[in-house]
PDB file of N, CA and C in Angstrom:
ATOM      1  N   GLN A   1     118.688 -23.933-184.502  1.00  0.00           N
ATOM      2  CA  GLN A   1     118.395 -24.647-183.271  1.00  0.00           C
ATOM      3  C   GLN A   1     119.621 -24.597-182.362  1.00  0.00           C
ATOM      4  N   VAL A   2     119.369 -24.653-181.055  1.00  0.00           N
ATOM      5  CA  VAL A   2     120.424 -24.587-180.052  1.00  0.00           C
ATOM      6  C   VAL A   2     120.310 -25.789-179.137  1.00  0.00           C
ATOM      7  N   GLN A   3     121.440 -26.383-178.802  1.00  0.00           N
ATOM      8  CA  GLN A   3     121.476 -27.489-177.852  1.00  0.00           C
ATOM      9  C   GLN A   3     122.313 -27.069-176.638  1.00  0.00           C
ATOM     10  N   LEU A   4     121.808 -27.427-175.462  1.00  0.00           N
ATOM     11  CA  LEU A   4     122.505 -27.145-174.210  1.00  0.00           C
ATOM     12  C   LEU A   4     122.729 -28.465-173.485  1.00  0.00           C
ATOM     13  N   VAL A   5     123.970 -28.734-173.129  1.00  0.00           N
ATOM     14  CA  VAL A   5     124.305 -29.981-172.450  1.00  0.00           C
ATOM     15  C   VAL A   5     124.956 -29.654-171.119  1.00  0.00           C
ATOM     16  N   GLU A   6     124.302 -30.096-170.044  1.00  0.00           N
ATOM     17  CA  GLU A   6     124.788 -29.812-168.695  1.00  0.00           C
ATOM     18  C   GLU A   6     125.556 -31.006-168.141  1.00  0.00           C
ATOM     19  N   SER A   7     126.423 -30.726-167.198  1.00  0.00           N
ATOM     20  CA  SER A   7     127.130 -31.788-166.482  1.00  0.00           C
ATOM     21  C   SER A   7     127.567 -31.249-165.122  1.00  0.00           C
ATOM     22  N   GLY A   8     127.893 -32.166-164.218  1.00  0.00           N
ATOM     23  CA  GLY A   8     128.476 -31.762-162.940  1.00  0.00           C
ATOM     24  C   GLY A   8     127.588 -31.908-161.723  1.00  0.00           C
ATOM     25  N   GLY A   9     126.350 -32.331-161.891  1.00  0.00           N
ATOM     26  CA  GLY A   9     125.493 -32.508-160.729  1.00  0.00           C
ATOM     27  C   GLY A   9     125.906 -33.724-159.917  1.00  0.00           C
ATOM     28  N   GLY A  10     125.233 -33.912-158.787  1.00  0.00           N
ATOM     29  CA  GLY A  10     125.529 -35.068-157.959  1.00  0.00           C
ATOM     30  C   GLY A  10     125.073 -34.884-156.530  1.00  0.00           C
ATOM     31  N   LEU A  11     125.569 -35.757-155.682  1.00  0.00           N
ATOM     32  CA  LEU A  11     125.250 -35.742-154.249  1.00  0.00           C
ATOM     33  C   LEU A  11     126.426 -35.158-153.485  1.00  0.00           C
ATOM     34  N   VAL A  12     126.142 -34.217-152.601  1.00  0.00           N
ATOM     35  CA  VAL A  12     127.194 -33.582-151.806  1.00  0.00           C
ATOM     36  C   VAL A  12     126.667 -33.328-150.410  1.00  0.00           C
ATOM     37  N   GLN A  13     127.566 -33.333-149.446  1.00  0.00           N
ATOM     38  CA  GLN A  13     127.177 -33.056-148.073  1.00  0.00           C
ATOM     39  C   GLN A  13     127.000 -31.558-147.852  1.00  0.00           C
ATOM     40  N   PRO A  14     126.191 -31.184-146.878  1.00  0.00           N
ATOM     41  CA  PRO A  14     126.060 -29.751-146.553  1.00  0.00           C
ATOM     42  C   PRO A  14     127.424 -29.128-146.279  1.00  0.00           C
ATOM     43  N   GLY A  15     127.607 -27.936-146.831  1.00  0.00           N
ATOM     44  CA  GLY A  15     128.882 -27.251-146.716  1.00  0.00           C
ATOM     45  C   GLY A  15     129.840 -27.559-147.842  1.00  0.00           C
ATOM     46  N   GLY A  16     129.502 -28.531-148.663  1.00  0.00           N
ATOM     47  CA  GLY A  16     130.363 -28.924-149.759  1.00  0.00           C
ATOM     48  C   GLY A  16     130.205 -28.045-150.989  1.00  0.00           C
ATOM     49  N   SER A  17     130.909 -28.437-152.059  1.00  0.00           N
ATOM     50  CA  SER A  17     130.917 -27.662-153.296  1.00  0.00           C
ATOM     51  C   SER A  17     130.661 -28.558-154.493  1.00  0.00           C
ATOM     52  N   LEU A  18     130.106 -27.964-155.516  1.00  0.00           N
ATOM     53  CA  LEU A  18     129.926 -28.603-156.815  1.00  0.00           C
ATOM     54  C   LEU A  18     130.121 -27.551-157.892  1.00  0.00           C
ATOM     55  N   ARG A  19     130.525 -28.007-159.067  1.00  0.00           N
ATOM     56  CA  ARG A  19     130.656 -27.110-160.218  1.00  0.00           C
ATOM     57  C   ARG A  19     129.863 -27.684-161.375  1.00  0.00           C
ATOM     58  N   LEU A  20     128.900 -26.905-161.844  1.00  0.00           N
ATOM     59  CA  LEU A  20     128.104 -27.298-162.990  1.00  0.00           C
ATOM     60  C   LEU A  20     128.665 -26.651-164.252  1.00  0.00           C
ATOM     61  N   SER A  21     128.539 -27.366-165.361  1.00  0.00           N
ATOM     62  CA  SER A  21     128.959 -26.844-166.659  1.00  0.00           C
ATOM     63  C   SER A  21     127.819 -26.979-167.641  1.00  0.00           C
ATOM     64  N   CYS A  22     127.762 -26.071-168.583  1.00  0.00           N
ATOM     65  CA  CYS A  22     126.757 -26.120-169.648  1.00  0.00           C
ATOM     66  C   CYS A  22     127.413 -25.672-170.942  1.00  0.00           C
ATOM     67  N   ALA A  23     127.425 -26.564-171.909  1.00  0.00           N
ATOM     68  CA  ALA A  23     127.995 -26.256-173.220  1.00  0.00           C
ATOM     69  C   ALA A  23     126.874 -26.052-174.214  1.00  0.00           C
ATOM     70  N   ALA A  24     126.895 -24.915-174.882  1.00  0.00           N
ATOM     71  CA  ALA A  24     125.889 -24.589-175.879  1.00  0.00           C
ATOM     72  C   ALA A  24     126.464 -24.782-177.281  1.00  0.00           C
ATOM     73  N   SER A  25     125.634 -25.281-178.179  1.00  0.00           N
ATOM     74  CA  SER A  25     126.057 -25.454-179.564  1.00  0.00           C
ATOM     75  C   SER A  25     124.878 -25.161-180.475  1.00  0.00           C
ATOM     76  N   GLY A  26     125.182 -24.918-181.745  1.00  0.00           N
ATOM     77  CA  GLY A  26     124.132 -24.628-182.712  1.00  0.00           C
ATOM     78  C   GLY A  26     124.133 -23.172-183.120  1.00  0.00           C
ATOM     79  N   SER A  27     122.970 -22.651-183.397  1.00  0.00           N
ATOM     80  CA  SER A  27     122.824 -21.292-183.923  1.00  0.00           C
ATOM     81  C   SER A  27     122.799 -20.275-182.781  1.00  0.00           C
ATOM     82  N   ILE A  28     123.980 -19.931-182.331  1.00  0.00           N
ATOM     83  CA  ILE A  28     124.110 -19.009-181.206  1.00  0.00           C
ATOM     84  C   ILE A  28     124.601 -17.669-181.705  1.00  0.00           C
ATOM     85  N   VAL A  29     123.942 -16.608-181.283  1.00  0.00           N
ATOM     86  CA  VAL A  29     124.362 -15.266-181.645  1.00  0.00           C
ATOM     87  C   VAL A  29     125.099 -14.655-180.462  1.00  0.00           C
ATOM     88  N   SER A  30     125.895 -13.622-180.746  1.00  0.00           N
ATOM     89  CA  SER A  30     126.738 -13.052-179.700  1.00  0.00           C
ATOM     90  C   SER A  30     125.918 -12.357-178.618  1.00  0.00           C
ATOM     91  N   MET A  31     124.780 -11.754-179.030  1.00  0.00           N
ATOM     92  CA  MET A  31     123.941 -11.079-178.036  1.00  0.00           C
ATOM     93  C   MET A  31     123.017 -12.109-177.406  1.00  0.00           C
ATOM     94  N   ASN A  32     123.427 -12.631-176.269  1.00  0.00           N
ATOM     95  CA  ASN A  32     122.574 -13.596-175.592  1.00  0.00           C
ATOM     96  C   ASN A  32     122.752 -13.483-174.086  1.00  0.00           C
ATOM     97  N   VAL A  33     121.828 -14.088-173.408  1.00  0.00           N
ATOM     98  CA  VAL A  33     121.911 -14.190-171.955  1.00  0.00           C
ATOM     99  C   VAL A  33     121.958 -15.666-171.625  1.00  0.00           C
ATOM    100  N   MET A  34     122.946 -16.064-170.846  1.00  0.00           N
ATOM    101  CA  MET A  34     123.028 -17.451-170.391  1.00  0.00           C
ATOM    102  C   MET A  34     122.938 -17.472-168.885  1.00  0.00           C
ATOM    103  N   GLY A  35     122.385 -18.549-168.372  1.00  0.00           N
ATOM    104  CA  GLY A  35     122.257 -18.624-166.929  1.00  0.00           C
ATOM    105  C   GLY A  35     121.769 -19.967-166.457  1.00  0.00           C
ATOM    106  N   TRP A  36     121.463 -19.998-165.182  1.00  0.00           N
ATOM    107  CA  TRP A  36     121.020 -21.219-164.515  1.00  0.00           C
ATOM    108  C   TRP A  36     119.735 -20.958-163.745  1.00  0.00           C
ATOM    109  N   TYR A  37     118.834 -21.915-163.845  1.00  0.00           N
ATOM    110  CA  TYR A  37     117.609 -21.939-163.066  1.00  0.00           C
ATOM    111  C   TYR A  37     117.580 -23.249-162.294  1.00  0.00           C
ATOM    112  N   ARG A  38     116.711 -23.331-161.314  1.00  0.00           N
ATOM    113  CA  ARG A  38     116.558 -24.587-160.580  1.00  0.00           C
ATOM    114  C   ARG A  38     115.101 -24.793-160.208  1.00  0.00           C
ATOM    115  N   GLN A  39     114.757 -26.070-160.034  1.00  0.00           N
ATOM    116  CA  GLN A  39     113.397 -26.420-159.649  1.00  0.00           C
ATOM    117  C   GLN A  39     113.452 -27.534-158.621  1.00  0.00           C
ATOM    118  N   ALA A  40     112.964 -27.214-157.434  1.00  0.00           N
ATOM    119  CA  ALA A  40     112.880 -28.196-156.358  1.00  0.00           C
ATOM    120  C   ALA A  40     111.529 -28.881-156.423  1.00  0.00           C
ATOM    121  N   PRO A  41     111.405 -30.075-155.853  1.00  0.00           N
ATOM    122  CA  PRO A  41     110.122 -30.788-155.886  1.00  0.00           C
ATOM    123  C   PRO A  41     108.999 -29.948-155.289  1.00  0.00           C
ATOM    124  N   GLY A  42     107.908 -29.843-156.038  1.00  0.00           N
ATOM    125  CA  GLY A  42     106.755 -29.108-155.568  1.00  0.00           C
ATOM    126  C   GLY A  42     106.865 -27.607-155.652  1.00  0.00           C
ATOM    127  N   LYS A  43     107.947 -27.122-156.237  1.00  0.00           N
ATOM    128  CA  LYS A  43     108.142 -25.678-156.343  1.00  0.00           C
ATOM    129  C   LYS A  43     108.288 -25.270-157.802  1.00  0.00           C
ATOM    130  N   GLU A  44     108.121 -23.971-158.039  1.00  0.00           N
ATOM    131  CA  GLU A  44     108.280 -23.444-159.384  1.00  0.00           C
ATOM    132  C   GLU A  44     109.766 -23.277-159.722  1.00  0.00           C
ATOM    133  N   ARG A  45     110.053 -23.293-161.003  1.00  0.00           N
ATOM    134  CA  ARG A  45     111.423 -23.053-161.449  1.00  0.00           C
ATOM    135  C   ARG A  45     111.797 -21.613-161.109  1.00  0.00           C
ATOM    136  N   GLU A  46     113.013 -21.426-160.607  1.00  0.00           N
ATOM    137  CA  GLU A  46     113.447 -20.096-160.205  1.00  0.00           C
ATOM    138  C   GLU A  46     114.836 -19.788-160.751  1.00  0.00           C
ATOM    139  N   LEU A  47     115.083 -18.503-160.939  1.00  0.00           N
ATOM    140  CA  LEU A  47     116.391 -18.054-161.400  1.00  0.00           C
ATOM    141  C   LEU A  47     117.425 -18.259-160.311  1.00  0.00           C
ATOM    142  N   VAL A  48     118.595 -18.777-160.719  1.00  0.00           N
ATOM    143  CA  VAL A  48     119.738 -18.864-159.819  1.00  0.00           C
ATOM    144  C   VAL A  48     120.734 -17.762-160.165  1.00  0.00           C
ATOM    145  N   ALA A  49     121.131 -17.702-161.439  1.00  0.00           N
ATOM    146  CA  ALA A  49     122.089 -16.693-161.893  1.00  0.00           C
ATOM    147  C   ALA A  49     121.981 -16.584-163.402  1.00  0.00           C
ATOM    148  N   ALA A  50     122.163 -15.369-163.917  1.00  0.00           N
ATOM    149  CA  ALA A  50     122.131 -15.166-165.354  1.00  0.00           C
ATOM    150  C   ALA A  50     122.885 -13.897-165.694  1.00  0.00           C
ATOM    151  N   GLY A  51     123.502 -13.884-166.893  1.00  0.00           N
ATOM    152  CA  GLY A  51     124.239 -12.707-167.309  1.00  0.00           C
ATOM    153  C   GLY A  51     124.529 -12.707-168.790  1.00  0.00           C
ATOM    154  N   THR A  52     124.889 -11.549-169.309  1.00  0.00           N
ATOM    155  CA  THR A  52     125.230 -11.390-170.714  1.00  0.00           C
ATOM    156  C   THR A  52     126.723 -11.589-170.918  1.00  0.00           C
ATOM    157  N   ARG A  53     127.118 -11.694-172.194  1.00  0.00           N
ATOM    158  CA  ARG A  53     128.535 -11.780-172.516  1.00  0.00           C
ATOM    159  C   ARG A  53     129.224 -10.496-172.086  1.00  0.00           C
ATOM    160  N   GLY A  54     130.162 -10.590-171.197  1.00  0.00           N
ATOM    161  CA  GLY A  54     130.919  -9.414-170.776  1.00  0.00           C
ATOM    162  C   GLY A  54     130.182  -8.496-169.843  1.00  0.00           C
ATOM    163  N   GLY A  55     128.958  -8.842-169.470  1.00  0.00           N
ATOM    164  CA  GLY A  55     128.184  -7.995-168.588  1.00  0.00           C
ATOM    165  C   GLY A  55     128.136  -8.514-167.175  1.00  0.00           C
ATOM    166  N   THR A  56     127.312  -7.882-166.379  1.00  0.00           N
ATOM    167  CA  THR A  56     127.191  -8.304-164.987  1.00  0.00           C
ATOM    168  C   THR A  56     126.290  -9.525-164.887  1.00  0.00           C
ATOM    169  N   THR A  57     126.444 -10.235-163.806  1.00  0.00           N
ATOM    170  CA  THR A  57     125.617 -11.405-163.536  1.00  0.00           C
ATOM    171  C   THR A  57     124.663 -11.094-162.395  1.00  0.00           C
ATOM    172  N   ASN A  58     123.416 -11.457-162.580  1.00  0.00           N
ATOM    173  CA  ASN A  58     122.413 -11.309-161.532  1.00  0.00           C
ATOM    174  C   ASN A  58     122.257 -12.639-160.799  1.00  0.00           C
ATOM    175  N   TYR A  59     122.193 -12.575-159.491  1.00  0.00           N
ATOM    176  CA  TYR A  59     122.053 -13.757-158.666  1.00  0.00           C
ATOM    177  C   TYR A  59     120.783 -13.672-157.825  1.00  0.00           C
ATOM    178  N   ALA A  60     120.210 -14.832-157.559  1.00  0.00           N
ATOM    179  CA  ALA A  60     119.125 -14.899-156.583  1.00  0.00           C
ATOM    180  C   ALA A  60     119.696 -14.556-155.209  1.00  0.00           C
ATOM    181  N   ASP A  61     118.898 -13.883-154.399  1.00  0.00           N
ATOM    182  CA  ASP A  61     119.366 -13.499-153.061  1.00  0.00           C
ATOM    183  C   ASP A  61     119.817 -14.721-152.262  1.00  0.00           C
ATOM    184  N   SER A  62     119.167 -15.841-152.474  1.00  0.00           N
ATOM    185  CA  SER A  62     119.452 -17.034-151.680  1.00  0.00           C
ATOM    186  C   SER A  62     120.822 -17.644-151.976  1.00  0.00           C
ATOM    187  N   VAL A  63     121.451 -17.254-153.084  1.00  0.00           N
ATOM    188  CA  VAL A  63     122.740 -17.846-153.446  1.00  0.00           C
ATOM    189  C   VAL A  63     123.876 -16.828-153.470  1.00  0.00           C
ATOM    190  N   LYS A  64     123.558 -15.561-153.277  1.00  0.00           N
ATOM    191  CA  LYS A  64     124.607 -14.532-153.302  1.00  0.00           C
ATOM    192  C   LYS A  64     125.676 -14.821-152.260  1.00  0.00           C
ATOM    193  N   GLY A  65     126.930 -14.686-152.688  1.00  0.00           N
ATOM    194  CA  GLY A  65     128.049 -14.946-151.792  1.00  0.00           C
ATOM    195  C   GLY A  65     128.450 -16.402-151.731  1.00  0.00           C
ATOM    196  N   ARG A  66     127.638 -17.302-152.263  1.00  0.00           N
ATOM    197  CA  ARG A  66     127.948 -18.732-152.253  1.00  0.00           C
ATOM    198  C   ARG A  66     128.159 -19.291-153.662  1.00  0.00           C
ATOM    199  N   PHE A  67     127.390 -18.809-154.619  1.00  0.00           N
ATOM    200  CA  PHE A  67     127.464 -19.298-155.996  1.00  0.00           C
ATOM    201  C   PHE A  67     128.130 -18.246-156.877  1.00  0.00           C
ATOM    202  N   THR A  68     128.902 -18.715-157.830  1.00  0.00           N
ATOM    203  CA  THR A  68     129.531 -17.822-158.798  1.00  0.00           C
ATOM    204  C   THR A  68     129.351 -18.385-160.196  1.00  0.00           C
ATOM    205  N   MET A  69     128.801 -17.572-161.084  1.00  0.00           N
ATOM    206  CA  MET A  69     128.653 -17.975-162.477  1.00  0.00           C
ATOM    207  C   MET A  69     129.754 -17.341-163.305  1.00  0.00           C
ATOM    208  N   SER A  70     130.287 -18.126-164.229  1.00  0.00           N
ATOM    209  CA  SER A  70     131.295 -17.605-165.140  1.00  0.00           C
ATOM    210  C   SER A  70     131.009 -18.122-166.549  1.00  0.00           C
ATOM    211  N   ARG A  71     131.578 -17.443-167.532  1.00  0.00           N
ATOM    212  CA  ARG A  71     131.338 -17.815-168.921  1.00  0.00           C
ATOM    213  C   ARG A  71     132.660 -17.913-169.670  1.00  0.00           C
ATOM    214  N   ASP A  72     132.724 -18.877-170.562  1.00  0.00           N
ATOM    215  CA  ASP A  72     133.795 -18.951-171.548  1.00  0.00           C
ATOM    216  C   ASP A  72     133.119 -18.675-172.884  1.00  0.00           C
ATOM    217  N   ASN A  73     133.136 -17.407-173.288  1.00  0.00           N
ATOM    218  CA  ASN A  73     132.386 -17.014-174.472  1.00  0.00           C
ATOM    219  C   ASN A  73     132.919 -17.674-175.743  1.00  0.00           C
ATOM    220  N   ALA A  74     134.207 -17.917-175.796  1.00  0.00           N
ATOM    221  CA  ALA A  74     134.788 -18.546-176.984  1.00  0.00           C
ATOM    222  C   ALA A  74     134.247 -19.952-177.195  1.00  0.00           C
ATOM    223  N   LYS A  75     133.891 -20.614-176.098  1.00  0.00           N
ATOM    224  CA  LYS A  75     133.388 -21.980-176.176  1.00  0.00           C
ATOM    225  C   LYS A  75     131.892 -22.063-175.910  1.00  0.00           C
ATOM    226  N   ASN A  76     131.237 -20.910-175.791  1.00  0.00           N
ATOM    227  CA  ASN A  76     129.794 -20.891-175.498  1.00  0.00           C
ATOM    228  C   ASN A  76     129.459 -21.801-174.319  1.00  0.00           C
ATOM    229  N   THR A  77     130.228 -21.673-173.283  1.00  0.00           N
ATOM    230  CA  THR A  77     130.066 -22.503-172.096  1.00  0.00           C
ATOM    231  C   THR A  77     129.870 -21.614-170.881  1.00  0.00           C
ATOM    232  N   VAL A  78     128.997 -22.046-169.999  1.00  0.00           N
ATOM    233  CA  VAL A  78     128.761 -21.329-168.765  1.00  0.00           C
ATOM    234  C   VAL A  78     128.941 -22.301-167.600  1.00  0.00           C
ATOM    235  N   PHE A  79     129.494 -21.780-166.523  1.00  0.00           N
ATOM    236  CA  PHE A  79     129.769 -22.595-165.352  1.00  0.00           C
ATOM    237  C   PHE A  79     129.036 -22.011-164.138  1.00  0.00           C
ATOM    238  N   LEU A  80     128.730 -22.877-163.186  1.00  0.00           N
ATOM    239  CA  LEU A  80     128.165 -22.428-161.922  1.00  0.00           C
ATOM    240  C   LEU A  80     128.946 -23.102-160.797  1.00  0.00           C
ATOM    241  N   GLN A  81     129.766 -22.317-160.116  1.00  0.00           N
ATOM    242  CA  GLN A  81     130.508 -22.813-158.964  1.00  0.00           C
ATOM    243  C   GLN A  81     129.640 -22.620-157.729  1.00  0.00           C
ATOM    244  N   MET A  82     129.329 -23.715-157.071  1.00  0.00           N
ATOM    245  CA  MET A  82     128.440 -23.671-155.920  1.00  0.00           C
ATOM    246  C   MET A  82     129.208 -24.086-154.676  1.00  0.00           C
ATOM    247  N   ASN A  83     129.346 -23.152-153.749  1.00  0.00           N
ATOM    248  CA  ASN A  83     130.051 -23.407-152.493  1.00  0.00           C
ATOM    249  C   ASN A  83     129.090 -23.304-151.319  1.00  0.00           C
ATOM    250  N   SER A  84     129.529 -23.816-150.184  1.00  0.00           N
ATOM    251  CA  SER A  84     128.718 -23.756-148.955  1.00  0.00           C
ATOM    252  C   SER A  84     127.290 -24.220-149.220  1.00  0.00           C
ATOM    253  N   LEU A  85     127.165 -25.343-149.877  1.00  0.00           N
ATOM    254  CA  LEU A  85     125.844 -25.841-150.265  1.00  0.00           C
ATOM    255  C   LEU A  85     125.002 -26.201-149.054  1.00  0.00           C
ATOM    256  N   LYS A  86     123.708 -25.953-149.193  1.00  0.00           N
ATOM    257  CA  LYS A  86     122.735 -26.205-148.131  1.00  0.00           C
ATOM    258  C   LYS A  86     121.698 -27.209-148.625  1.00  0.00           C
ATOM    259  N   PRO A  87     121.039 -27.908-147.727  1.00  0.00           N
ATOM    260  CA  PRO A  87     119.984 -28.837-148.164  1.00  0.00           C
ATOM    261  C   PRO A  87     118.924 -28.166-149.023  1.00  0.00           C
ATOM    262  N   GLU A  88     118.641 -26.910-148.759  1.00  0.00           N
ATOM    263  CA  GLU A  88     117.623 -26.198-149.540  1.00  0.00           C
ATOM    264  C   GLU A  88     118.083 -25.867-150.961  1.00  0.00           C
ATOM    265  N   ASP A  89     119.337 -26.134-151.272  1.00  0.00           N
ATOM    266  CA  ASP A  89     119.824 -25.974-152.648  1.00  0.00           C
ATOM    267  C   ASP A  89     119.496 -27.208-153.498  1.00  0.00           C
ATOM    268  N   THR A  90     118.983 -28.250-152.874  1.00  0.00           N
ATOM    269  CA  THR A  90     118.627 -29.467-153.604  1.00  0.00           C
ATOM    270  C   THR A  90     117.552 -29.166-154.642  1.00  0.00           C
ATOM    271  N   ALA A  91     117.845 -29.515-155.888  1.00  0.00           N
ATOM    272  CA  ALA A  91     116.935 -29.217-156.990  1.00  0.00           C
ATOM    273  C   ALA A  91     117.514 -29.790-158.283  1.00  0.00           C
ATOM    274  N   VAL A  92     116.707 -29.759-159.315  1.00  0.00           N
ATOM    275  CA  VAL A  92     117.220 -29.986-160.659  1.00  0.00           C
ATOM    276  C   VAL A  92     117.645 -28.627-161.209  1.00  0.00           C
ATOM    277  N   TYR A  93     118.859 -28.547-161.659  1.00  0.00           N
ATOM    278  CA  TYR A  93     119.414 -27.298-162.187  1.00  0.00           C
ATOM    279  C   TYR A  93     119.399 -27.333-163.712  1.00  0.00           C
ATOM    280  N   TYR A  94     118.857 -26.258-164.288  1.00  0.00           N
ATOM    281  CA  TYR A  94     118.710 -26.174-165.741  1.00  0.00           C
ATOM    282  C   TYR A  94     119.543 -25.023-166.287  1.00  0.00           C
ATOM    283  N   CYS A  95     120.242 -25.299-167.350  1.00  0.00           N
ATOM    284  CA  CYS A  95     120.934 -24.256-168.089  1.00  0.00           C
ATOM    285  C   CYS A  95     119.939 -23.580-169.028  1.00  0.00           C
ATOM    286  N   ASN A  96     120.107 -22.296-169.221  1.00  0.00           N
ATOM    287  CA  ASN A  96     119.173 -21.521-170.046  1.00  0.00           C
ATOM    288  C   ASN A  96     119.952 -20.564-170.935  1.00  0.00           C
ATOM    289  N   LEU A  97     119.514 -20.449-172.173  1.00  0.00           N
ATOM    290  CA  LEU A  97     120.083 -19.468-173.088  1.00  0.00           C
ATOM    291  C   LEU A  97     118.937 -18.704-173.732  1.00  0.00           C
ATOM    292  N   ARG A  98     119.021 -17.386-173.679  1.00  0.00           N
ATOM    293  CA  ARG A  98     118.006 -16.526-174.299  1.00  0.00           C
ATOM    294  C   ARG A  98     118.665 -15.635-175.335  1.00  0.00           C
ATOM    295  N   GLN A  99     118.118 -15.650-176.530  1.00  0.00           N
ATOM    296  CA  GLN A  99     118.565 -14.749-177.579  1.00  0.00           C
ATOM    297  C   GLN A  99     117.347 -14.308-178.360  1.00  0.00           C
ATOM    298  N   LEU A 100     117.542 -13.386-179.269  1.00  0.00           N
ATOM    299  CA  LEU A 100     116.414 -12.754-179.931  1.00  0.00           C
ATOM    300  C   LEU A 100     115.479 -13.766-180.574  1.00  0.00           C
ATOM    301  N   VAL A 101     116.033 -14.827-181.118  1.00  0.00           N
ATOM    302  CA  VAL A 101     115.218 -15.774-181.881  1.00  0.00           C
ATOM    303  C   VAL A 101     114.615 -16.876-181.034  1.00  0.00           C
ATOM    304  N   GLY A 102     114.927 -16.923-179.744  1.00  0.00           N
ATOM    305  CA  GLY A 102     114.330 -17.970-178.935  1.00  0.00           C
ATOM    306  C   GLY A 102     114.973 -18.164-177.580  1.00  0.00           C
ATOM    307  N   THR A 103     114.321 -18.993-176.781  1.00  0.00           N
ATOM    308  CA  THR A 103     114.813 -19.371-175.458  1.00  0.00           C
ATOM    309  C   THR A 103     114.982 -20.879-175.424  1.00  0.00           C
ATOM    310  N   TYR A 104     116.102 -21.329-174.865  1.00  0.00           N
ATOM    311  CA  TYR A 104     116.447 -22.741-174.900  1.00  0.00           C
ATOM    312  C   TYR A 104     116.820 -23.232-173.501  1.00  0.00           C
ATOM    313  N   TRP A 105     116.523 -24.515-173.277  1.00  0.00           N
ATOM    314  CA  TRP A 105     116.793 -25.132-171.985  1.00  0.00           C
ATOM    315  C   TRP A 105     117.610 -26.409-172.150  1.00  0.00           C
ATOM    316  N   GLY A 106     118.442 -26.678-171.166  1.00  0.00           N
ATOM    317  CA  GLY A 106     119.110 -27.962-171.100  1.00  0.00           C
ATOM    318  C   GLY A 106     118.171 -28.997-170.500  1.00  0.00           C
ATOM    319  N   GLN A 107     118.678 -30.222-170.404  1.00  0.00           N
ATOM    320  CA  GLN A 107     117.855 -31.317-169.918  1.00  0.00           C
ATOM    321  C   GLN A 107     117.767 -31.350-168.402  1.00  0.00           C
ATOM    322  N   GLY A 108     118.641 -30.618-167.737  1.00  0.00           N
ATOM    323  CA  GLY A 108     118.637 -30.562-166.288  1.00  0.00           C
ATOM    324  C   GLY A 108     119.621 -31.537-165.669  1.00  0.00           C
ATOM    325  N   THR A 109     120.186 -31.135-164.533  1.00  0.00           N
ATOM    326  CA  THR A 109     121.084 -32.013-163.799  1.00  0.00           C
ATOM    327  C   THR A 109     120.727 -31.931-162.317  1.00  0.00           C
ATOM    328  N   GLN A 110     120.645 -33.087-161.682  1.00  0.00           N
ATOM    329  CA  GLN A 110     120.201 -33.147-160.288  1.00  0.00           C
ATOM    330  C   GLN A 110     121.341 -32.783-159.344  1.00  0.00           C
ATOM    331  N   VAL A 111     121.033 -31.898-158.406  1.00  0.00           N
ATOM    332  CA  VAL A 111     121.943 -31.570-157.313  1.00  0.00           C
ATOM    333  C   VAL A 111     121.232 -31.914-156.012  1.00  0.00           C
ATOM    334  N   THR A 112     121.845 -32.780-155.227  1.00  0.00           N
ATOM    335  CA  THR A 112     121.274 -33.190-153.951  1.00  0.00           C
ATOM    336  C   THR A 112     122.260 -32.889-152.842  1.00  0.00           C
ATOM    337  N   VAL A 113     121.804 -32.111-151.864  1.00  0.00           N
ATOM    338  CA  VAL A 113     122.654 -31.754-150.721  1.00  0.00           C
ATOM    339  C   VAL A 113     122.077 -32.440-149.493  1.00  0.00           C
ATOM    340  N   SER A 114     122.814 -33.416-149.009  1.00  0.00           N
ATOM    341  CA  SER A 114     122.301 -34.224-147.905  1.00  0.00           C
ATOM    342  C   SER A 114     123.449 -34.911-147.181  1.00  0.00           C
ATOM    343  N   SER A 115     123.268 -35.091-145.893  1.00  0.00           N
ATOM    344  CA  SER A 115     124.266 -35.812-145.118  1.00  0.00           C
ATOM    345  C   SER A 115     123.899 -37.292-145.020  1.00  0.00           C
TER     346      SER A 115
END
């Protein structure tokens, strides 16, 4: 079993920044994909960013140039640095880990961008 614990959400003004963290623990194998998804009210969950250990990261077009995902593979932790935040970035952000034996989700952390 795998557990994902997110932190770092909150309320920020437009143009501001936030950094999300996700720590994974449990039965984690080296070949995995970790990333972030988000779900706004009334909308489907969508990919924000995801990547493999040591590989490239894929970003949603809507966040390219503003969000940066990084990984600390030794600690099985993934970060999402979010800059130049917009009201349309408001959503619950979920950490995700995919490996051969399963797909796992964090509990979600709320990000609200509002003045």
